Amino acid sequence: MQTLNKQLENAIRNLQDGHFNEAESLLSACLKLDPQNADIHRFLSIAKALQGKNQEALESINASIKINPQNGITHSNKGNILRTLGRHQEAIDCYQLAIKLLPGYAEAFNNIGNLYQEIKQAQESLQYYDQAILIAPGYANAMANKSNALLKLKLYDQALEHIKTALQLSPNEPFLLGNYLHTKMLLCDWEGLDALYSQVIAGMRSGQKTTEPFGLQGICDSEADLAVCAQIFAADHFPAQNPLPAVSRPPSPKIRIGYLCGEFRDQATSILMTGVYESHDQDRFEIYAFDNGWDDGSPLRARITAAFTQMFDITRLTDLQAAQLIQETGIDILVNLNGYFGDGRQGVFAYRPAPVQVNYLGFPGTIGAPYIDYLIADPIVIPSDSQSFYSEKIAYLPHCYQANDFKRIISDSVLTRADFGLPEQGFVYCCFNNNYKITPATFDIWMRILQASPTSVLWLIEDNPTAGNNLQKEAVKRGVDASRILFAKRLPLTEHLARHRLADLFLDTLPYNAHTTASDALWAGLPVLTCKGNSFAGRVAASLLTAINLPEMIASSPAEYEALAIELAHHPEKLQQTRVRLEQHRLTTPLFNTTSFTKDLEAVYEGMMGGAQTNKIKIL
């Protein structure tokens, strides 16, 4: 018995230290000594689950339950395994049984909340988090998980308060500090922002799990820090799995491209990409959609569905099941259109279901994972001396990396400035970027621009009321009347594009530029002024403006950006010349030539297929 106890203690220690394979071996040895020990079976199931051996883990947990069916913790653990296997209702049943056996077991309520978040029912998850917190007021993880649900519901104020509480309870809760930073950015709550950012970066540089990659891009302009962030996050959330066993299939005369995305609907990624889907050469390519989102019934969704050879709904599949489906479909190149943005499925790529796997468009940065082979870019967003900050090989397009759809419709409604509360006279600066992209440094510049042009106003998108109030308060602190900061409510895209024509100049943000929003403005005929940044996300608008041949709208420094914004307001004839050039170039330069762009993209795909065989390092 003493030998068994020592082996069990050693196995549990290995589990705690992350040595899961060693723990599994020790626990298997313990079972030979005591095969009817329910706890050994339970710990063995944990060791297997943590290695991704979920089916084996289920067998072990069932053995534990057979020996001791009254252990509520074991039933909750079984629910976790079933959740990972995509058997959601069975998982809920296990959690409910755990609660029946252990009414005060807060973790079971927390687990149910997590399941509902995973199946995109964030509102439903809240009641379970609340119950977990009611049982265990100091349960930091439940508090943090509830904050994530609130963020998905765009209840940013409430999310911020829950994050604060969770940090007080557990300052080192993984990635929570970065969520706190990003939520403050969403609310334009800049109090203590510099110190918080420094804390996030310092922790991350020391290897701590302080922040996820997407939120950090809104405030960080260091490619080195962004790369470290992605690597830490990928290793924690989406580690490489054992690749799927190779399967033989007859050669196909066409290259099969799989696009995996959670936004095949009326959303920015599809607004940019739909024309590309439609323009693919059907004699050389078959294109397949692997949809992790939903059908919103929009005209754009109808176009998307019609463009693909076939669409697969993977929302109810596990990562492994989705990977197997992709492999069975014979996909040659699998394109990750989400990365760390939106409703992506990064875990599917971890099984390497396709010979070539690509990071493109949705996330402007490195994934930081070994199973993503290429990142599609252009020489402006990733210059040659920046390649070392990206784990992927860089596949360069000859012009702008960002797709655009030349079929986008602009409403012909007659709109006036009065319709949107804008002054009939005076200069209208605008920025329709998400509010989290507005940093104090950018806002300082904007306020000096307004002060230099006394009849001007700044027109921003209305993300949430708190952000609007905070921005107006920040304007007053900088000596600008709050009434000069105006907000645009969200509209259907055709009308949103049309209202751009009421503004005079689009002011870009740093360190995270306008991406789709810059394309919107340029398509609608509104000049965009940008400052070229130090990261992929901060160089996108420069790429767009280069592709439409308006290099004079790219500033090389914040000071030059500020001076040019003032000059254009004071010299309307110069701005009018830019407007004329924009209109002339809109349909004659590469930026909005969807057909030409798609041909370039297809050439890159063909190069990747060759690169997979020849170990080619860069595609130029």
Coordinates of C-alpha atoms in Angstrom, one line a residue:
M1 CA 0.0 0.0 0.0
Q2 CA 2.8 2.4 0.8
T3 CA 4.3 1.8 -2.7
L4 CA 0.9 2.5 -4.3
N5 CA 0.4 5.7 -2.3
K6 CA 3.9 7.0 -3.2
Q7 CA 3.3 6.2 -6.9
L8 CA -0.1 7.9 -6.8
E9 CA 1.4 11.0 -5.1
N10 CA 4.1 11.1 -7.8
A11 CA 1.6 10.7 -10.6
I12 CA -0.5 13.6 -9.2
R13 CA 2.6 15.7 -8.9
N14 CA 3.4 15.1 -12.5
L15 CA -0.1 16.1 -13.5
Q16 CA 0.2 19.3 -11.6
D17 CA 3.6 20.0 -13.2
G18 CA 2.3 19.4 -16.7
H19 CA 4.0 16.1 -17.3
F20 CA 0.9 14.3 -18.5
N21 CA 2.5 11.4 -20.3
E22 CA 4.6 10.5 -17.3
A23 CA 1.5 10.9 -15.1
E24 CA -0.4 8.5 -17.4
S25 CA 2.3 5.9 -17.1
L26 CA 2.4 6.1 -13.3
L27 CA -1.3 5.9 -13.0
S28 CA -1.5 2.9 -15.3
A29 CA 1.0 1.2 -13.0
C30 CA -1.1 2.1 -10.0
L31 CA -4.1 0.5 -11.6
K32 CA -2.3 -2.8 -11.9
L33 CA -1.9 -2.6 -8.1
D34 CA -5.4 -1.5 -7.3
P35 CA -7.8 -1.9 -10.4
Q36 CA -10.9 -1.0 -8.4
N37 CA -9.7 2.4 -7.2
A38 CA -12.1 4.9 -8.6
D39 CA -9.7 7.9 -7.9
I40 CA -6.9 6.3 -10.0
H41 CA -9.3 5.9 -12.9
R42 CA -10.4 9.5 -12.5
F43 CA -6.9 10.9 -12.4
L44 CA -6.0 8.7 -15.4
S45 CA -8.9 10.2 -17.4
I46 CA -7.5 13.6 -16.6
A47 CA -4.0 12.7 -17.7
K48 CA -5.4 11.3 -21.0
A49 CA -7.7 14.3 -21.6
L50 CA -4.9 16.7 -21.1
Q51 CA -3.0 14.9 -23.9
G52 CA -6.0 15.1 -26.3
K53 CA -6.8 11.4 -25.8
N54 CA -10.5 12.2 -25.2
Q55 CA -12.0 8.9 -26.2
E56 CA -9.6 7.0 -23.9
A57 CA -10.3 9.6 -21.2
L58 CA -14.0 8.9 -21.5
E59 CA -13.4 5.1 -21.0
S60 CA -11.3 5.8 -17.9
I61 CA -13.9 8.2 -16.4
N62 CA -16.7 5.7 -17.1
A63 CA -14.7 3.1 -15.2
S64 CA -14.4 5.5 -12.3
I65 CA -18.1 6.1 -12.3
K66 CA -18.9 2.4 -12.5
I67 CA -16.9 1.9 -9.2
N68 CA -18.2 5.0 -7.5
P69 CA -21.3 6.5 -9.1
Q70 CA -21.9 9.0 -6.3
N71 CA -18.9 11.2 -6.9
G72 CA -20.2 14.5 -8.3
I73 CA -16.7 15.7 -9.2
T74 CA -16.2 12.7 -11.5
H75 CA -19.5 13.4 -13.3
S76 CA -18.4 17.0 -13.8
N77 CA -15.1 15.8 -15.2
K78 CA -17.0 13.5 -17.5
G79 CA -19.0 16.5 -18.7
N80 CA -15.8 18.3 -19.6
I81 CA -14.7 15.3 -21.7
L82 CA -18.0 15.1 -23.5
R83 CA -17.9 18.8 -24.1
T84 CA -14.6 18.4 -25.8
L85 CA -16.0 15.6 -27.9
G86 CA -18.9 17.8 -29.0
R87 CA -21.5 15.8 -27.2
H88 CA -23.0 18.9 -25.6
Q89 CA -26.4 17.7 -24.3
E90 CA -24.7 14.6 -22.7
A91 CA -22.2 17.0 -21.1
I92 CA -25.0 19.2 -19.7
D93 CA -26.7 16.0 -18.2
C94 CA -23.4 15.1 -16.5
Y95 CA -23.0 18.6 -15.0
Q96 CA -26.6 18.6 -13.8
L97 CA -26.0 15.2 -12.2
A98 CA -22.8 16.5 -10.5
I99 CA -24.9 19.4 -9.1
K100 CA -27.5 17.0 -7.8
L101 CA -24.9 15.0 -6.0
L102 CA -23.0 18.1 -4.9
P103 CA -25.4 21.1 -4.8
G104 CA -22.6 23.3 -3.6
Y105 CA -20.1 22.4 -6.4
A106 CA -19.5 25.7 -8.0
E107 CA -17.2 24.3 -10.7
A108 CA -20.0 22.3 -12.3
F109 CA -22.1 25.6 -12.7
N110 CA -19.0 27.2 -14.2
N111 CA -18.5 24.3 -16.6
I112 CA -22.1 24.6 -17.8
G113 CA -21.5 28.3 -18.4
N114 CA -18.4 27.6 -20.5
L115 CA -20.3 25.1 -22.6
Y116 CA -23.1 27.6 -23.4
Q117 CA -20.4 30.1 -24.4
E118 CA -18.8 27.6 -26.7
I119 CA -22.1 27.0 -28.5
K120 CA -22.7 30.7 -28.9
Q121 CA -25.3 31.1 -26.2
A122 CA -23.5 33.7 -24.1
Q123 CA -26.8 35.1 -22.6
E124 CA -27.7 31.6 -21.4
S125 CA -24.3 31.2 -19.8
L126 CA -24.7 34.1 -17.4
Q127 CA -27.1 32.4 -15.0
Y128 CA -24.7 29.5 -14.5
Y129 CA -21.8 31.8 -13.8
D130 CA -24.0 33.8 -11.4
Q131 CA -24.8 30.5 -9.5
A132 CA -21.1 29.5 -9.3
I133 CA -20.2 33.0 -7.9
L134 CA -23.1 32.9 -5.5
I135 CA -21.8 29.5 -4.1
A136 CA -18.2 30.6 -4.2
P137 CA -17.8 34.4 -4.1
G138 CA -14.1 34.1 -4.4
Y139 CA -14.2 32.0 -7.6
A140 CA -12.0 34.1 -9.9
N141 CA -12.2 31.8 -12.9
A142 CA -16.0 32.0 -12.9
M143 CA -15.9 35.8 -12.6
A144 CA -13.4 35.9 -15.5
N145 CA -15.5 33.6 -17.6
K146 CA -18.6 35.7 -17.0
S147 CA -16.7 38.8 -18.1
N148 CA -15.9 37.0 -21.4
A149 CA -19.6 36.3 -21.9
L150 CA -20.5 39.9 -21.1
L151 CA -17.9 41.0 -23.7
K152 CA -19.5 38.8 -26.3
L153 CA -22.8 40.5 -25.5
K154 CA -21.1 43.9 -25.8
L155 CA -21.9 44.7 -22.2
Y156 CA -18.5 46.3 -21.8
D157 CA -19.2 48.3 -18.6
Q158 CA -20.3 45.2 -16.7
A159 CA -17.5 43.1 -18.2
L160 CA -15.0 45.6 -16.9
E161 CA -16.3 45.4 -13.4
H162 CA -16.2 41.6 -13.4
I163 CA -12.6 41.7 -14.7
K164 CA -11.6 44.1 -11.9
T165 CA -13.1 41.8 -9.3
A166 CA -11.5 38.7 -10.8
L167 CA -8.1 40.4 -10.9
Q168 CA -8.5 41.3 -7.2
L169 CA -9.2 37.7 -6.4
S170 CA -6.6 36.2 -8.7
P171 CA -4.1 38.7 -10.1
N172 CA -2.3 36.0 -12.2
E173 CA -5.4 34.5 -13.8
P174 CA -4.2 33.7 -17.3
F175 CA -4.8 36.4 -20.0
L176 CA -7.1 38.3 -17.7
L177 CA -4.9 41.4 -17.4
G178 CA -4.9 41.8 -21.2
N179 CA -8.7 41.5 -21.2
Y180 CA -8.8 44.3 -18.7
L181 CA -6.6 46.4 -20.9
H182 CA -8.6 45.7 -24.1
T183 CA -12.0 46.3 -22.3
K184 CA -10.7 49.7 -21.1
M185 CA -9.8 50.4 -24.7
L186 CA -13.3 49.4 -25.9
L187 CA -14.7 51.9 -23.4
C188 CA -12.1 54.6 -24.2
D189 CA -11.4 54.5 -20.4
W190 CA -7.8 55.7 -20.4
E191 CA -7.2 56.2 -16.7
G192 CA -4.0 54.3 -15.7
L193 CA -3.7 53.0 -19.2
D194 CA 0.1 53.5 -19.6
A195 CA 0.9 51.7 -16.3
L196 CA -1.5 48.9 -17.2
Y197 CA 0.1 48.4 -20.6
S198 CA 3.6 48.4 -19.2
Q199 CA 2.5 45.7 -16.7
V200 CA 1.0 43.6 -19.5
I201 CA 4.1 43.9 -21.6
A202 CA 6.6 43.2 -18.8
G203 CA 4.7 40.1 -17.7
M204 CA 4.5 38.8 -21.2
R205 CA 8.2 39.4 -21.9
S206 CA 8.9 37.3 -18.9
G207 CA 6.8 34.4 -20.3
Q208 CA 3.6 35.1 -18.3
K209 CA 0.2 34.6 -19.9
T210 CA -0.9 38.2 -19.6
T211 CA -2.7 38.9 -22.8
E212 CA -4.2 37.5 -26.0
P213 CA -3.0 38.7 -29.4
F214 CA -6.0 40.4 -30.9
G215 CA -6.6 42.9 -28.1
L216 CA -2.9 43.7 -27.8
Q217 CA -2.8 44.9 -31.4
G218 CA -5.0 47.9 -30.6
I219 CA -2.2 49.5 -28.5
C220 CA 1.1 47.7 -29.3
D221 CA 3.3 48.7 -32.2
S222 CA 6.2 46.3 -31.5
E223 CA 6.4 43.4 -33.9
A224 CA 8.7 41.6 -31.5
D225 CA 6.2 41.8 -28.6
L226 CA 3.2 40.9 -30.8
A227 CA 5.2 37.8 -32.0
V228 CA 5.9 36.7 -28.4
C229 CA 2.2 37.2 -27.5
A230 CA 1.0 35.0 -30.3
Q231 CA 3.5 32.3 -29.5
I232 CA 2.5 32.2 -25.8
F233 CA -1.2 32.2 -26.7
A234 CA -0.9 29.5 -29.4
A235 CA 1.1 27.2 -27.1
D236 CA -1.5 27.6 -24.3
H237 CA -4.8 27.6 -26.3
F238 CA -4.0 25.8 -29.5
P239 CA -0.9 23.5 -29.1
A240 CA 0.0 21.3 -32.0
Q241 CA -1.8 18.0 -32.0
N242 CA -0.7 14.6 -33.4
P243 CA -1.3 15.1 -37.2
L244 CA -4.1 13.1 -38.7
P245 CA -2.9 9.9 -40.3
A246 CA -2.0 10.4 -44.0
V247 CA -4.6 9.2 -46.4
S248 CA -4.2 8.4 -50.1
R249 CA -6.5 10.0 -52.6
P250 CA -6.6 10.1 -56.4
P251 CA -4.9 13.1 -57.9
S252 CA -7.2 15.9 -58.8
P253 CA -6.8 18.2 -61.8
K254 CA -7.9 21.1 -59.7
I255 CA -6.4 22.6 -56.6
R256 CA -8.9 22.4 -53.7
I257 CA -8.9 25.5 -51.5
G258 CA -10.7 25.4 -48.2
Y259 CA -11.7 28.6 -46.5
L260 CA -12.4 28.2 -42.8
C261 CA -14.2 31.2 -41.2
G262 CA -16.8 32.1 -38.6
E263 CA -17.9 35.2 -40.6
F264 CA -19.5 33.9 -43.8
R265 CA -22.2 36.6 -43.5
D266 CA -22.6 40.4 -43.7
Q267 CA -19.4 41.1 -41.8
A268 CA -16.1 42.8 -42.7
T269 CA -14.2 39.7 -43.7
S270 CA -16.9 38.6 -46.2
I271 CA -17.5 42.1 -47.4
L272 CA -13.9 42.1 -48.6
M273 CA -13.7 38.4 -49.8
T274 CA -17.0 37.6 -51.5
G275 CA -15.9 39.0 -54.9
V276 CA -12.8 36.8 -54.6
Y277 CA -14.8 33.7 -54.0
E278 CA -16.9 34.5 -57.1
S279 CA -13.8 35.3 -59.2
H280 CA -11.9 32.0 -58.7
D281 CA -11.1 30.2 -61.9
Q282 CA -13.4 27.2 -61.7
D283 CA -11.3 25.4 -64.4
R284 CA -8.3 25.3 -62.0
F285 CA -9.7 25.5 -58.5
E286 CA -12.4 24.1 -56.4
I287 CA -13.3 26.2 -53.3
Y288 CA -14.9 24.9 -50.2
A289 CA -16.2 26.8 -47.2
F290 CA -15.9 25.4 -43.6
D291 CA -18.4 27.6 -41.7
N292 CA -18.1 28.2 -38.0
G293 CA -20.6 30.9 -38.0
W294 CA -24.3 31.2 -39.1
D295 CA -26.5 32.1 -42.0
D296 CA -27.7 35.6 -41.4
G297 CA -30.1 35.5 -44.3
S298 CA -28.4 38.5 -46.0
P299 CA -27.9 39.0 -49.7
L300 CA -24.1 38.7 -49.1
R301 CA -24.6 35.3 -47.5
A302 CA -26.5 34.2 -50.6
R303 CA -23.7 35.3 -52.9
I304 CA -21.2 33.5 -50.7
T305 CA -23.2 30.2 -50.7
A306 CA -23.5 30.4 -54.5
A307 CA -19.8 31.0 -55.0
F308 CA -18.5 27.8 -53.2
T309 CA -18.4 24.3 -54.6
Q310 CA -19.8 23.2 -51.2
M311 CA -20.3 24.7 -47.8
F312 CA -19.9 22.7 -44.6
D313 CA -21.3 23.7 -41.2
I314 CA -18.6 22.8 -38.6
T315 CA -20.2 24.6 -35.7
R316 CA -21.3 21.4 -34.0
L317 CA -18.1 19.4 -34.8
T318 CA -15.2 19.1 -32.5
D319 CA -11.8 20.3 -33.8
L320 CA -10.8 16.8 -34.6
Q321 CA -14.0 16.0 -36.4
A322 CA -13.7 19.2 -38.4
A323 CA -10.1 18.3 -39.3
Q324 CA -11.2 14.9 -40.4
L325 CA -13.9 16.4 -42.6
I326 CA -11.4 18.7 -44.2
Q327 CA -9.0 15.9 -44.9
E328 CA -11.8 13.7 -46.3
T329 CA -12.8 16.5 -48.6
G330 CA -9.3 16.5 -50.1
I331 CA -8.4 20.1 -49.3
D332 CA -4.9 21.0 -50.6
I333 CA -4.7 24.5 -49.1
L334 CA -6.6 25.4 -45.9
V335 CA -7.0 29.1 -45.4
N336 CA -7.5 30.5 -41.9
L337 CA -9.6 33.6 -42.4
N338 CA -10.0 34.3 -38.6
G339 CA -6.7 33.7 -36.8
Y340 CA -7.3 35.3 -33.4
F341 CA -10.2 37.3 -34.5
G342 CA -13.9 36.5 -34.4
D343 CA -15.5 33.1 -34.4
G344 CA -12.4 31.2 -35.6
R345 CA -11.4 27.5 -35.1
Q346 CA -7.7 27.7 -34.7
G347 CA -7.7 24.3 -33.0
V348 CA -8.7 22.6 -36.3
F349 CA -5.5 23.7 -37.9
A350 CA -3.5 22.1 -35.0
Y351 CA -4.3 18.7 -36.4
R352 CA -2.8 19.7 -39.8
P353 CA -5.7 18.4 -41.9
A354 CA -4.3 20.0 -45.1
P355 CA -0.8 19.7 -46.7
V356 CA -0.6 23.6 -46.8
Q357 CA -2.1 25.8 -44.1
V358 CA -2.4 29.6 -44.5
N359 CA -3.0 32.6 -42.3
Y360 CA -4.8 35.3 -44.2
L361 CA -6.8 38.5 -43.8
G362 CA -8.8 38.2 -40.5
F363 CA -5.9 38.6 -38.2
P364 CA -3.1 41.0 -39.3
G365 CA -0.2 39.3 -37.6
T366 CA 1.5 36.1 -36.9
I367 CA -0.4 33.1 -35.5
G368 CA 2.9 32.0 -33.8
A369 CA 2.1 28.3 -34.3
P370 CA 4.2 25.7 -36.2
Y371 CA 1.3 24.2 -38.1
I372 CA 0.6 27.4 -40.1
D373 CA 2.8 27.4 -43.1
Y374 CA 2.2 30.7 -44.8
L375 CA 1.0 34.2 -44.1
I376 CA -0.3 36.2 -47.1
A377 CA 1.0 39.7 -47.1
D378 CA 2.5 42.4 -49.3
P379 CA 5.9 44.2 -49.1
I380 CA 4.4 47.2 -47.3
V381 CA 2.6 45.4 -44.4
I382 CA 5.6 43.0 -43.9
P383 CA 8.8 44.5 -45.3
S384 CA 11.7 42.1 -45.8
D385 CA 13.4 43.2 -42.6
S386 CA 10.3 42.3 -40.5
Q387 CA 10.0 38.7 -41.6
S388 CA 11.8 37.3 -38.5
F389 CA 8.8 38.4 -36.4
Y390 CA 6.5 36.0 -38.2
S391 CA 6.5 32.2 -37.6
E392 CA 5.0 31.7 -41.1
K393 CA 6.7 31.9 -44.4
I394 CA 5.6 35.1 -46.1
A395 CA 3.7 34.7 -49.3
Y396 CA 3.8 38.1 -51.0
L397 CA 1.1 39.5 -53.3
P398 CA 2.4 42.1 -55.8
H399 CA 0.1 44.9 -54.7
C400 CA -2.1 45.3 -51.6
Y401 CA -2.6 42.1 -49.6
Q402 CA -6.2 43.0 -48.7
A403 CA -8.9 41.7 -50.9
N404 CA -11.7 44.0 -52.0
D405 CA -15.1 43.4 -53.7
F406 CA -15.8 45.8 -56.6
K407 CA -19.5 44.8 -56.5
R408 CA -20.3 46.7 -53.3
I409 CA -23.3 48.9 -53.7
I410 CA -23.4 52.4 -52.4
S411 CA -26.9 53.7 -51.7
D412 CA -28.2 56.4 -54.0
S413 CA -30.3 57.9 -51.2
V414 CA -29.9 61.7 -51.0
L415 CA -28.3 62.3 -47.7
T416 CA -27.5 65.6 -46.0
R417 CA -25.3 66.6 -43.2
A418 CA -28.4 67.6 -41.2
D419 CA -29.6 64.0 -41.3
F420 CA -26.6 63.1 -39.1
G421 CA -26.4 66.2 -36.9
L422 CA -23.3 67.5 -38.8
P423 CA -22.8 71.2 -39.4
E424 CA -23.8 72.4 -42.8
Q425 CA -20.6 74.5 -42.9
G426 CA -17.2 73.7 -41.6
F427 CA -14.8 70.9 -42.1
V428 CA -15.8 67.3 -41.2
Y429 CA -13.0 65.0 -40.1
C430 CA -14.2 61.4 -39.6
C431 CA -12.9 58.1 -38.4
F432 CA -15.2 55.0 -38.5
N433 CA -12.7 52.7 -36.9
N434 CA -13.7 50.7 -33.8
N435 CA -13.3 52.8 -30.7
Y436 CA -10.7 50.4 -29.2
K437 CA -8.3 51.6 -31.9
I438 CA -8.4 55.1 -30.6
T439 CA -5.4 55.6 -28.3
P440 CA -4.7 58.7 -26.1
A441 CA -1.7 59.6 -28.4
T442 CA -3.9 59.5 -31.5
F443 CA -6.6 61.5 -29.7
D444 CA -4.1 64.1 -28.7
I445 CA -3.2 64.7 -32.3
W446 CA -6.9 64.8 -33.3
M447 CA -7.7 67.5 -30.7
R448 CA -4.8 69.6 -31.8
I449 CA -6.1 69.3 -35.4
L450 CA -9.5 70.5 -34.3
Q451 CA -8.0 73.4 -32.4
A452 CA -6.1 74.4 -35.5
S453 CA -9.4 74.4 -37.5
P454 CA -11.9 76.1 -35.3
T455 CA -15.0 75.4 -37.5
S456 CA -14.2 71.7 -37.8
V457 CA -15.8 68.6 -36.1
L458 CA -14.8 65.0 -35.6
W459 CA -17.3 62.3 -36.6
L460 CA -16.7 58.9 -35.0
I461 CA -18.6 55.6 -35.0
E462 CA -20.7 55.0 -32.0
D463 CA -19.5 51.7 -30.5
N464 CA -21.1 52.1 -27.1
P465 CA -22.4 55.0 -25.0
T466 CA -19.7 54.9 -22.4
A467 CA -17.0 55.2 -25.0
G468 CA -18.7 58.2 -26.5
N469 CA -19.1 59.9 -23.2
N470 CA -15.5 59.2 -22.3
L471 CA -14.2 60.6 -25.6
Q472 CA -16.2 63.8 -25.2
K473 CA -14.8 64.2 -21.6
E474 CA -11.3 63.6 -23.0
A475 CA -11.9 66.3 -25.6
V476 CA -12.8 68.8 -22.9
K477 CA -9.7 67.9 -21.0
R478 CA -7.7 68.9 -24.1
G479 CA -9.5 72.2 -24.5
V480 CA -12.0 71.2 -27.2
D481 CA -15.8 71.6 -26.8
A482 CA -17.5 68.2 -26.4
S483 CA -20.1 69.2 -29.0
R484 CA -17.4 69.0 -31.7
I485 CA -17.2 65.3 -31.2
L486 CA -20.1 63.7 -33.0
F487 CA -21.1 60.0 -33.3
A488 CA -22.5 58.0 -36.1
K489 CA -24.8 55.1 -35.3
R490 CA -24.3 51.9 -37.3
L491 CA -26.3 51.6 -40.5
P492 CA -26.7 49.0 -43.3
L493 CA -23.6 48.9 -45.4
T494 CA -25.0 50.6 -48.5
E495 CA -26.2 53.6 -46.5
H496 CA -23.0 53.6 -44.4
L497 CA -20.9 53.9 -47.6
A498 CA -23.1 56.7 -48.8
R499 CA -22.7 58.8 -45.7
H500 CA -19.0 58.9 -46.2
R501 CA -19.6 61.5 -48.9
L502 CA -20.7 63.9 -46.2
A503 CA -17.3 64.0 -44.6
D504 CA -14.2 65.8 -45.9
L505 CA -11.3 63.6 -44.7
F506 CA -10.9 60.3 -43.0
L507 CA -8.3 60.4 -40.2
D508 CA -6.6 57.0 -39.5
T509 CA -5.5 55.5 -36.2
L510 CA -2.3 54.2 -34.9
P511 CA -0.9 51.6 -34.0
Y512 CA -3.9 49.8 -35.5
N513 CA -4.9 51.3 -38.8
A514 CA -8.2 51.3 -40.7
H515 CA -8.5 48.1 -42.7
T516 CA -12.0 47.4 -44.0
T517 CA -13.0 50.9 -42.9
A518 CA -10.3 52.4 -45.1
S519 CA -11.5 50.4 -48.1
D520 CA -15.0 51.6 -47.3
A521 CA -13.9 55.3 -47.3
L522 CA -11.8 55.0 -50.5
W523 CA -14.6 53.0 -52.3
A524 CA -17.0 55.8 -51.4
G525 CA -14.6 58.5 -52.6
L526 CA -13.5 59.8 -49.2
P527 CA -9.7 60.5 -49.0
V528 CA -8.0 58.7 -46.2
L529 CA -5.0 60.2 -44.3
T530 CA -2.8 57.6 -42.5
C531 CA 0.5 57.5 -40.7
K532 CA 2.7 54.4 -41.5
G533 CA 3.2 52.4 -38.4
N534 CA 5.7 49.8 -37.1
S535 CA 3.6 46.7 -37.3
F536 CA 1.5 44.8 -39.8
A537 CA -1.7 46.2 -38.4
G538 CA -0.2 49.7 -38.5
R539 CA 0.9 49.6 -42.2
V540 CA -2.4 48.4 -43.8
A541 CA -3.8 51.8 -44.8
A542 CA -0.4 52.7 -46.3
S543 CA -0.7 49.5 -48.4
L544 CA -4.2 50.4 -49.5
L545 CA -3.2 54.0 -50.4
T546 CA -0.2 52.8 -52.4
A547 CA -2.3 50.3 -54.3
I548 CA -4.7 53.1 -55.3
N549 CA -1.8 55.5 -56.1
L550 CA -2.3 58.1 -53.5
P551 CA 1.1 58.1 -51.8
E552 CA 0.7 61.7 -50.8
M553 CA -1.8 60.6 -48.1
I554 CA 0.7 58.5 -46.3
A555 CA 2.5 60.4 -43.5
S556 CA 5.9 59.1 -42.3
S557 CA 5.5 60.4 -38.8
P558 CA 2.8 61.6 -36.4
A559 CA 4.0 65.2 -36.8
E560 CA 3.7 65.0 -40.6
Y561 CA 0.2 63.4 -40.2
E562 CA -1.0 66.2 -38.0
A563 CA 0.4 68.9 -40.2
L564 CA -1.1 67.4 -43.4
A565 CA -4.5 67.0 -41.7
I566 CA -4.5 70.7 -40.8
E567 CA -3.2 71.8 -44.2
L568 CA -5.9 69.9 -46.1
A569 CA -8.6 71.7 -44.0
H570 CA -7.0 75.1 -44.7
H571 CA -6.5 74.5 -48.4
P572 CA -9.6 72.9 -49.7
E573 CA -8.3 73.1 -53.3
K574 CA -5.5 70.7 -52.4
L575 CA -8.0 68.2 -50.9
Q576 CA -10.3 68.6 -53.9
Q577 CA -7.3 67.6 -56.1
T578 CA -6.9 64.4 -54.0
R579 CA -10.6 63.7 -54.3
V580 CA -10.4 63.9 -58.1
R581 CA -7.4 61.7 -58.2
L582 CA -9.2 59.2 -55.9
E583 CA -12.1 59.1 -58.3
Q584 CA -9.9 58.6 -61.3
H585 CA -7.9 55.8 -59.6
R586 CA -10.7 54.0 -57.9
L587 CA -11.4 51.7 -60.9
T588 CA -8.1 52.0 -62.7
T589 CA -5.6 50.9 -60.1
P590 CA -5.1 47.5 -58.5
L591 CA -6.9 48.1 -55.2
F592 CA -10.5 47.5 -56.3
N593 CA -9.7 45.2 -59.3
T594 CA -11.1 42.0 -57.8
T595 CA -10.5 39.9 -60.9
S596 CA -6.8 40.8 -61.1
F597 CA -6.4 40.4 -57.3
T598 CA -7.9 36.9 -57.5
K599 CA -5.5 35.9 -60.3
D600 CA -2.6 37.1 -58.2
L601 CA -3.9 35.2 -55.2
E602 CA -4.3 32.0 -57.3
A603 CA -0.7 32.4 -58.5
V604 CA 0.4 32.5 -54.8
Y605 CA -1.7 29.4 -54.1
E606 CA 0.0 27.6 -57.0
G607 CA 3.4 28.7 -55.6
M608 CA 2.5 27.3 -52.2
M609 CA 1.7 23.9 -53.8
G610 CA 5.1 24.0 -55.4
G611 CA 6.7 25.2 -52.2
A612 CA 5.2 22.3 -50.3
Q613 CA 7.2 20.0 -52.6
T614 CA 10.4 22.0 -52.9
N615 CA 10.6 23.5 -49.4
K616 CA 10.5 27.0 -51.0
I617 CA 11.0 29.6 -48.3
K618 CA 9.4 32.7 -49.7
I619 CA 6.9 33.3 -52.4
L620 CA 7.6 36.7 -54.1

